[in-house]
Tab-separated table of C-alpha atoms in Angstrom:
chain	number	residue	atom	x	y	z
Q	1	MET	CA	38.776	-25.978	-11.420
Q	2	ALA	CA	38.586	-22.381	-11.084
Q	3	LEU	CA	36.659	-22.119	-7.470
Q	4	ASN	CA	38.498	-18.987	-6.361
Q	5	GLY	CA	37.275	-16.537	-3.812
Q	6	THR	CA	36.556	-13.492	-6.084
Q	7	SER	CA	33.482	-11.729	-5.916
Q	8	THR	CA	31.405	-11.781	-9.139
Q	9	SER	CA	30.916	-8.124	-9.800
Q	10	ILE	CA	34.582	-7.888	-9.989
Q	11	GLN	CA	34.429	-11.041	-12.411
Q	12	PRO	CA	31.827	-9.721	-15.617
Q	13	ASP	CA	33.085	-13.421	-17.181
Q	14	TYR	CA	32.084	-15.645	-14.098
Q	15	ASP	CA	30.814	-18.666	-15.240
Q	16	ARG	CA	28.217	-19.785	-12.392
Q	17	LYS	CA	27.328	-23.194	-14.351
Q	18	ALA	CA	31.073	-24.281	-15.085
Q	19	GLU	CA	31.842	-23.467	-11.440
Q	20	LEU	CA	28.907	-25.736	-10.291
Q	21	THR	CA	29.511	-28.459	-12.818
Q	22	ALA	CA	33.361	-28.564	-11.044
Q	23	PHE	CA	32.507	-28.562	-7.820
Q	24	ASP	CA	29.831	-31.352	-8.405
Q	25	GLU	CA	32.269	-33.829	-9.944
Q	26	THR	CA	34.813	-33.769	-7.556
Q	27	LYS	CA	32.214	-35.709	-6.174
Q	28	THR	CA	33.466	-34.450	-1.964
Q	29	GLY	CA	30.952	-31.841	-1.258
Q	30	VAL	CA	31.827	-28.567	0.834
Q	31	LYS	CA	33.775	-31.178	3.271
Q	32	GLY	CA	36.514	-31.418	-0.300
Q	33	LEU	CA	37.191	-28.137	-0.179
Q	34	VAL	CA	37.908	-27.745	3.614
Q	35	ASP	CA	40.074	-30.671	3.520
Q	36	ALA	CA	41.674	-29.493	0.603
Q	37	GLY	CA	42.881	-26.473	2.683
Q	38	ILE	CA	40.645	-23.391	1.174
Q	39	THR	CA	40.883	-20.255	3.029
Q	40	GLU	CA	38.259	-18.241	1.300
Q	41	VAL	CA	35.128	-19.001	0.342
Q	42	PRO	CA	34.415	-19.490	-3.623
Q	43	ARG	CA	32.058	-17.261	-4.817
Q	44	ILE	CA	29.914	-20.071	-5.794
Q	45	PHE	CA	28.960	-19.907	-1.916
Q	46	HIS	CA	28.550	-16.184	-1.940
Q	47	LEU	CA	25.377	-14.571	-0.407
Q	48	PRO	CA	24.683	-11.170	-2.080
Q	49	SER	CA	25.037	-9.285	1.011
Q	50	PRO	CA	27.280	-10.451	4.210
Q	51	GLU	CA	24.826	-12.350	7.273
Q	52	ASN	CA	25.027	-10.613	10.335
Q	53	LEU	CA	26.717	-12.943	12.155
Q	54	ASN	CA	26.725	-10.767	15.778
Q	55	SER	CA	22.989	-9.491	16.166
Q	56	GLN	CA	22.477	-7.245	19.231
Q	57	GLN	CA	18.808	-7.902	19.389
Q	58	PRO	CA	17.484	-9.120	22.431
Q	59	GLU	CA	16.484	-12.859	22.087
Q	60	LEU	CA	13.035	-14.262	22.130
Q	61	THR	CA	12.649	-17.651	23.926
Q	62	LEU	CA	11.686	-20.837	21.908
Q	63	PRO	CA	9.332	-23.099	23.659
Q	64	THR	CA	10.345	-26.278	25.666
Q	65	ILE	CA	7.558	-28.693	25.808
Q	66	ASP	CA	8.098	-31.818	28.418
Q	67	LEU	CA	6.637	-35.002	27.161
Q	68	GLN	CA	6.879	-36.564	30.863
Q	69	GLY	CA	3.345	-38.269	32.197
Q	70	ILE	CA	1.078	-37.491	28.671
Q	71	ASN	CA	0.039	-41.094	28.593
Q	72	GLU	CA	-0.714	-41.428	32.457
Q	73	ASP	CA	-2.141	-38.895	33.253
Q	74	PRO	CA	-5.386	-36.887	31.399
Q	75	ILE	CA	-4.647	-33.612	32.902
Q	76	ARG	CA	-1.291	-33.204	31.762
Q	77	ARG	CA	-1.815	-34.823	28.703
Q	78	ASN	CA	-4.121	-31.658	28.144
Q	79	GLU	CA	-1.781	-28.975	29.590
Q	80	VAL	CA	0.529	-30.479	26.771
Q	81	ILE	CA	-1.978	-30.316	23.893
Q	82	GLU	CA	-2.630	-26.631	24.847
Q	83	GLN	CA	1.391	-25.811	24.901
Q	84	VAL	CA	1.969	-27.703	21.163
Q	85	LYS	CA	-1.211	-25.566	20.278
Q	86	ASP	CA	0.005	-22.427	21.609
Q	87	ALA	CA	4.010	-23.194	19.590
Q	88	LEU	CA	2.427	-24.038	16.321
Q	89	GLU	CA	-0.010	-20.910	16.194
Q	90	SER	CA	3.131	-18.925	16.785
Q	91	TRP	CA	6.397	-20.054	16.411
Q	92	GLY	CA	5.544	-23.051	14.417
Q	93	PHE	CA	8.690	-25.005	16.814
Q	94	PHE	CA	9.359	-26.098	20.093
Q	95	GLN	CA	11.939	-27.921	22.022
Q	96	LEU	CA	10.801	-31.458	23.207
Q	97	VAL	CA	12.434	-33.145	26.067
Q	98	ASN	CA	11.155	-36.888	27.985
Q	99	HIS	CA	10.109	-37.653	24.229
Q	100	GLY	CA	11.013	-41.168	24.951
Q	101	ILE	CA	14.454	-41.597	22.754
Q	102	PRO	CA	17.251	-42.604	24.936
Q	103	ILE	CA	20.550	-40.116	24.792
Q	104	SER	CA	22.639	-43.021	24.058
Q	105	VAL	CA	20.701	-43.262	20.797
Q	106	LEU	CA	20.935	-39.350	20.195
Q	107	GLU	CA	24.190	-39.716	20.430
Q	108	GLU	CA	25.374	-43.034	18.075
Q	109	MET	CA	23.285	-41.241	15.729
Q	110	MET	CA	25.089	-38.108	15.758
Q	111	LYS	CA	28.370	-40.039	15.714
Q	112	GLY	CA	27.326	-42.149	12.598
Q	113	VAL	CA	26.483	-39.446	10.363
Q	114	MET	CA	29.900	-37.593	11.749
Q	115	ASP	CA	31.989	-40.965	10.959
Q	116	PHE	CA	29.892	-41.192	7.520
Q	117	TYR	CA	30.996	-38.067	6.411
Q	118	GLU	CA	34.878	-38.390	7.889
Q	119	GLN	CA	35.323	-41.935	6.026
Q	120	GLU	CA	37.803	-41.673	2.807
Q	121	SER	CA	36.345	-39.840	0.144
Q	122	GLU	CA	37.194	-42.386	-2.309
Q	123	VAL	CA	34.413	-44.894	-0.035
Q	124	LYS	CA	31.789	-42.090	0.169
Q	125	LYS	CA	31.918	-40.906	-3.230
Q	126	GLN	CA	29.985	-44.238	-4.251
Q	127	TRP	CA	27.106	-42.813	-2.677
Q	128	TYR	CA	27.622	-39.692	-4.495
Q	129	THR	CA	24.496	-39.261	-6.675
Q	130	ARG	CA	21.707	-36.472	-7.825
Q	131	ASP	CA	19.599	-39.324	-8.766
Q	132	MET	CA	16.223	-38.644	-6.739
Q	133	SER	CA	14.380	-41.420	-8.977
Q	134	GLY	CA	14.460	-43.873	-6.197
Q	135	LYS	CA	17.122	-45.868	-7.366
Q	136	THR	CA	18.991	-45.995	-4.504
Q	137	ARG	CA	18.000	-45.786	-1.118
Q	138	VAL	CA	20.541	-43.307	-0.009
Q	139	ILE	CA	21.476	-39.849	-1.884
Q	140	TYR	CA	24.367	-38.269	-1.082
Q	141	ASN	CA	25.526	-35.082	-2.028
Q	142	SER	CA	25.990	-30.938	-1.809
Q	143	ASN	CA	22.686	-29.235	-1.959
Q	144	PHE	CA	19.958	-30.986	-3.377
Q	145	ASP	CA	19.559	-27.617	-5.422
Q	146	LEU	CA	22.817	-26.846	-6.712
Q	147	TYR	CA	22.035	-25.916	-10.339
Q	148	ALA	CA	18.596	-23.775	-9.188
Q	149	ALA	CA	19.529	-22.577	-6.305
Q	150	PRO	CA	21.211	-18.731	-6.042
Q	151	VAL	CA	23.976	-19.502	-4.043
Q	152	THR	CA	25.128	-22.826	-2.503
Q	153	ASN	CA	25.380	-23.938	0.631
Q	154	TRP	CA	28.122	-24.621	2.881
Q	155	ARG	CA	26.294	-28.119	3.688
Q	156	ASP	CA	26.822	-31.521	3.009
Q	157	THR	CA	23.564	-34.182	3.345
Q	158	PHE	CA	22.633	-37.643	2.341
Q	159	TYR	CA	18.682	-38.417	2.102
Q	160	CYS	CA	17.365	-41.953	2.920
Q	161	THR	CA	14.051	-42.664	2.892
Q	162	MET	CA	12.844	-45.020	5.822
Q	163	ALA	CA	9.003	-45.564	4.935
Q	164	PRO	CA	6.953	-46.456	4.008
Q	165	ASN	CA	9.388	-49.357	3.055
Q	166	PRO	CA	12.299	-49.739	5.365
Q	167	PRO	CA	15.336	-49.839	3.281
Q	168	GLU	CA	17.396	-53.178	3.672
Q	169	PRO	CA	20.843	-53.630	6.000
Q	170	HIS	CA	23.079	-53.582	3.364
Q	171	GLU	CA	21.481	-50.844	1.162
Q	172	LEU	CA	23.092	-47.957	4.013
Q	173	PRO	CA	26.534	-46.288	4.863
Q	174	PRO	CA	28.185	-49.356	7.420
Q	175	PRO	CA	29.206	-46.261	9.114
Q	176	CYS	CA	25.653	-45.460	10.222
Q	177	ARG	CA	23.553	-48.366	9.015
Q	178	ASP	CA	22.716	-50.248	12.216
Q	179	ILE	CA	21.863	-46.911	14.076
Q	180	LEU	CA	20.027	-45.284	11.001
Q	181	LEU	CA	16.972	-48.692	11.517
Q	182	LYS	CA	17.347	-47.761	14.814
Q	183	TYR	CA	17.178	-44.247	15.410
Q	184	SER	CA	14.183	-43.966	12.259
Q	185	GLU	CA	12.394	-46.598	14.546
Q	186	GLN	CA	11.711	-44.612	17.887
Q	187	VAL	CA	11.064	-40.973	15.635
Q	188	MET	CA	8.697	-42.949	14.072
Q	189	LYS	CA	6.990	-43.346	17.285
Q	190	LEU	CA	7.920	-40.431	18.706
Q	191	GLY	CA	6.155	-38.494	15.311
Q	192	VAL	CA	3.153	-40.792	15.809
Q	193	SER	CA	2.806	-39.666	19.864
Q	194	LEU	CA	3.107	-35.893	18.489
Q	195	LEU	CA	0.859	-36.078	15.162
Q	196	GLU	CA	-1.877	-37.591	18.127
Q	197	LEU	CA	-1.538	-34.012	20.062
Q	198	MET	CA	-1.581	-32.017	17.102
Q	199	ALA	CA	-4.704	-33.699	16.130
Q	200	GLU	CA	-6.472	-33.219	19.436
Q	201	ALA	CA	-4.763	-29.211	19.458
Q	202	LEU	CA	-6.780	-28.907	16.355
Q	203	GLY	CA	-9.797	-30.407	17.858
Q	204	LEU	CA	-10.163	-33.784	15.733
Q	205	ASN	CA	-9.856	-37.220	17.019
Q	206	PRO	CA	-6.360	-38.117	18.034
Q	207	ASN	CA	-6.551	-40.286	14.798
Q	208	HIS	CA	-7.115	-37.927	12.508
Q	209	LEU	CA	-3.272	-36.949	11.223
Q	210	LEU	CA	-2.604	-40.126	11.197
Q	211	ASP	CA	-5.618	-41.707	9.265
Q	212	ILE	CA	-4.486	-39.247	6.164
Q	213	GLY	CA	-1.352	-40.591	6.083
Q	214	CYS	CA	0.685	-37.699	7.913
Q	215	ALA	CA	3.168	-40.466	9.475
Q	216	ASP	CA	3.073	-43.238	6.191
Q	217	GLY	CA	6.407	-41.853	5.124
Q	218	LEU	CA	9.625	-40.635	6.865
Q	219	ALA	CA	12.640	-39.367	5.213
Q	220	VAL	CA	16.326	-38.819	7.501
Q	221	LEU	CA	18.247	-36.149	6.289
Q	222	GLY	CA	21.867	-35.991	7.971
Q	223	HIS	CA	23.471	-32.589	7.521
Q	224	TYR	CA	27.289	-31.902	7.942
Q	225	TYR	CA	28.181	-28.101	8.104
Q	226	PRO	CA	31.623	-27.837	7.855
Q	227	THR	CA	34.200	-25.131	9.406
Q	228	CYS	CA	33.952	-22.310	7.136
Q	229	PRO	CA	36.880	-19.610	7.105
Q	230	GLN	CA	34.559	-16.715	6.131
Q	231	PRO	CA	31.199	-17.561	8.011
Q	232	GLU	CA	29.839	-14.351	7.233
Q	233	LEU	CA	30.277	-14.566	3.398
Q	234	THR	CA	27.952	-17.605	2.752
Q	235	ILE	CA	25.135	-19.421	4.642
Q	236	GLY	CA	24.734	-23.075	6.230
Q	237	THR	CA	21.093	-23.584	4.516
Q	238	PRO	CA	19.359	-20.169	3.494
Q	239	THR	CA	16.063	-18.942	4.803
Q	240	HIS	CA	13.249	-21.688	3.817
Q	241	THR	CA	10.592	-23.618	5.324
Q	242	ASP	CA	10.344	-28.041	4.759
Q	243	ASN	CA	8.453	-29.884	2.823
Q	244	SER	CA	6.676	-32.003	5.162
Q	245	PHE	CA	4.153	-32.568	7.674
Q	246	ILE	CA	6.304	-32.193	10.722
Q	247	THR	CA	10.263	-32.204	11.060
Q	248	ILE	CA	11.714	-33.759	14.125
Q	249	LEU	CA	15.487	-32.590	14.408
Q	250	LEU	CA	18.936	-33.413	16.385
Q	251	GLN	CA	21.208	-31.133	16.741
Q	252	ASP	CA	24.812	-31.465	18.081
Q	253	HIS	CA	26.420	-28.807	20.765
Q	254	MET	CA	27.273	-26.714	17.919
Q	255	GLY	CA	24.415	-24.060	17.528
Q	256	GLY	CA	24.102	-22.560	14.500
Q	257	LEU	CA	19.515	-23.208	13.915
Q	258	LYS	CA	17.667	-19.813	13.254
Q	259	VAL	CA	13.683	-19.124	13.539
Q	260	PHE	CA	12.627	-16.002	11.969
Q	261	TYR	CA	9.502	-15.228	14.653
Q	262	GLN	CA	7.865	-11.701	15.182
Q	263	ASN	CA	10.044	-10.300	12.736
Q	264	GLN	CA	13.407	-11.439	14.384
Q	265	TRP	CA	15.719	-14.428	13.634
Q	266	THR	CA	16.120	-16.229	17.208
Q	267	HIS	CA	18.773	-18.539	17.739
Q	268	VAL	CA	17.998	-22.215	18.810
Q	269	PRO	CA	19.777	-23.404	21.293
Q	270	PRO	CA	20.962	-26.874	21.891
Q	271	ILE	CA	19.484	-28.250	24.897
Q	272	LEU	CA	21.436	-31.770	25.844
Q	273	GLY	CA	18.840	-34.785	24.798
Q	274	ALA	CA	16.038	-32.490	23.539
Q	275	VAL	CA	14.777	-32.840	19.660
Q	276	VAL	CA	13.521	-29.820	17.943
Q	277	VAL	CA	9.630	-30.273	16.261
Q	278	ASN	CA	8.584	-27.615	14.135
Q	279	ALA	CA	5.375	-27.628	11.514
Q	280	GLY	CA	6.380	-28.196	7.871
Q	281	ASP	CA	3.978	-27.370	4.839
Q	282	PHE	CA	1.848	-29.754	4.079
Q	283	LEU	CA	0.901	-29.540	7.715
Q	284	GLN	CA	0.621	-25.705	7.063
Q	285	LEU	CA	-1.682	-26.184	4.231
Q	286	ILE	CA	-4.005	-28.979	5.749
Q	287	THR	CA	-4.692	-26.982	8.623
Q	288	ASN	CA	-5.821	-24.013	6.215
Q	289	ASP	CA	-3.191	-21.975	8.151
Q	290	LYS	CA	-3.981	-22.592	11.728
Q	291	PHE	CA	-0.426	-24.413	12.388
Q	292	VAL	CA	2.349	-22.234	10.604
Q	293	SER	CA	5.059	-23.787	8.836
Q	294	SER	CA	7.817	-20.651	10.362
Q	295	GLN	CA	10.966	-19.839	7.861
Q	296	HIS	CA	14.255	-20.978	9.435
Q	297	LYS	CA	17.657	-20.958	8.225
Q	298	VAL	CA	21.188	-22.501	9.455
Q	299	VAL	CA	24.338	-20.220	9.674
Q	300	ALA	CA	28.026	-20.916	8.858
Q	301	ASN	CA	30.345	-21.194	11.302
Q	302	LYS	CA	34.274	-20.912	11.868
Q	303	VAL	CA	33.943	-23.642	14.382
Q	304	GLY	CA	32.622	-26.813	13.298
Q	305	PRO	CA	32.227	-28.945	12.019
Q	306	ARG	CA	28.481	-29.490	12.805
Q	307	VAL	CA	25.833	-31.986	12.423
Q	308	SER	CA	22.375	-32.532	12.767
Q	309	ILE	CA	19.655	-34.935	11.774
Q	310	ALA	CA	16.488	-34.081	10.035
Q	311	SER	CA	13.422	-36.057	9.876
Q	312	PHE	CA	10.643	-35.319	7.405
Q	313	PHE	CA	7.282	-36.641	8.050
Q	314	THR	CA	6.594	-37.181	4.102
Q	315	THR	CA	5.859	-39.477	1.811
Q	316	GLY	CA	8.040	-37.112	-0.854
Q	317	ASN	CA	9.194	-38.059	-4.250
Q	318	ILE	CA	7.160	-41.801	-3.374
Q	319	GLN	CA	4.143	-41.492	-6.010
Q	320	THR	CA	0.795	-41.598	-4.584
Q	321	GLU	CA	-2.579	-40.517	-5.837
Q	322	LYS	CA	-3.829	-39.238	-2.890
Q	323	VAL	CA	-4.599	-35.320	-2.476
Q	324	TYR	CA	-4.369	-33.270	0.386
Q	325	GLY	CA	-6.185	-29.812	0.975
Q	326	PRO	CA	-7.579	-28.362	4.213
Q	327	ILE	CA	-9.126	-30.620	6.279
Q	328	THR	CA	-13.214	-29.967	6.527
Q	329	GLU	CA	-13.827	-30.457	9.570
Q	330	LEU	CA	-11.520	-26.950	10.346
Q	331	LEU	CA	-13.218	-25.191	7.361
Q	332	SER	CA	-16.256	-22.531	7.755
Q	333	ASN	CA	-18.390	-20.031	5.942
Q	334	ASP	CA	-15.897	-17.486	8.139
Q	335	ASN	CA	-12.890	-19.811	7.520
Q	336	PRO	CA	-12.761	-20.486	3.490
Q	337	ALA	CA	-10.318	-22.945	1.759
Q	338	LYS	CA	-7.275	-20.772	1.264
Q	339	TYR	CA	-5.608	-23.781	-0.965
Q	340	ARG	CA	-6.002	-25.816	-3.686
Q	341	GLY	CA	-5.718	-29.834	-3.399
Q	342	THR	CA	-2.198	-31.212	-4.290
Q	343	THR	CA	-0.352	-34.384	-4.108
Q	344	LEU	CA	3.117	-34.346	-2.033
Q	345	LYS	CA	4.714	-35.566	-5.048
Q	346	GLU	CA	3.446	-32.449	-7.343
Q	347	TYR	CA	4.010	-30.164	-4.345
Q	348	VAL	CA	7.856	-31.529	-3.755
Q	349	ASP	CA	8.625	-31.565	-7.441
Q	350	TYR	CA	7.871	-28.074	-7.286
Q	351	TYR	CA	9.532	-27.225	-4.230
Q	352	ASN	CA	12.607	-29.280	-4.888
Q	353	ALA	CA	12.820	-27.702	-8.858
Q	354	LYS	CA	12.155	-24.276	-7.319
Q	355	GLY	CA	15.437	-24.227	-4.643
Q	356	LEU	CA	15.774	-22.397	-1.703
Q	357	ASP	CA	15.739	-19.220	-3.111
Q	358	ASN	CA	13.728	-17.468	0.605
Q	359	THR	CA	10.227	-17.841	-0.626
Q	360	SER	CA	7.470	-20.336	0.217
Q	361	ALA	CA	6.178	-23.223	-2.112
Q	362	LEU	CA	2.805	-22.792	-0.512
Q	363	LEU	CA	1.869	-18.990	-2.570
Q	364	HIS	CA	1.973	-21.508	-5.538
Q	365	PHE	CA	-0.778	-23.184	-4.110
Q	366	LYS	CA	-3.006	-20.481	-2.397
Q	367	ILE	CA	-6.205	-20.106	-4.158
């Protein structure tokens, strides 16, 4: 298959669709290319212009919020609510410590994802699919938007819907079966606590976001970013926002996640035992832009592999009739609704069809 590293400008006969199909049909993802010993990044992965991996700008520091004592001490809880409000109105992101998920569980989850990807190719291929209809609980592939996106990403992913109907153990891959169930349970508990804090930060009843279904669905994604021979030519995940209410991210020690804030990219350094929390597009929509769903990306790296686990609070591709629009209690004559109502499925279908193309899907739903 023609997966060479020549740039498209020199090769006017470059048939991108054919190369994408050839790559997809290997069913071994980017890891398969690296395992085969490639020394140049194939052109389907090339960015239009190289990524600047050596920015000299002074770095800003993402807020870190400590949840210690929030259920025992009302004063402490109010301080944290204020910190959550400040972080989500500005960055849209924060690091979270003392969140209640034991480090042993975090480490076991990262190991489970690594073990999934390091299985024999033939074993892993049985999970490879592009069928998003929900027939299979685990969807493993490389680039969910492979045929829509302008640039293929240096990343393999598996996606699993863990709520509202948790999978049976036999529907999950053996290397991460038990820990996926255990981790998801703990992430759901943490997500519920965070959504209560966020509701209070909006001046609403603590249960408001839970009552409208923000924790009804949970999808867990295991990302694998292989080592890359020419990291400046490609990207692990391009500039995007998340199609969730909130996302809870567990990243390993490698680093590579960057958030766009105050017109510059800021690195999100791994903190042992911490998770990263961010607002997704649905939270920005229902809060009428009070909380922001910030752009972020993951750069490719010569060192690797990097593993991360993103837990999306969304009912996403589950068909429900529930229509979401800006929360009435947050609106006024001075602050009218900025978005039309939409179902989560309509939103996700639009987001997936559009692909990660550096623009926000929210624009499509603006009034």
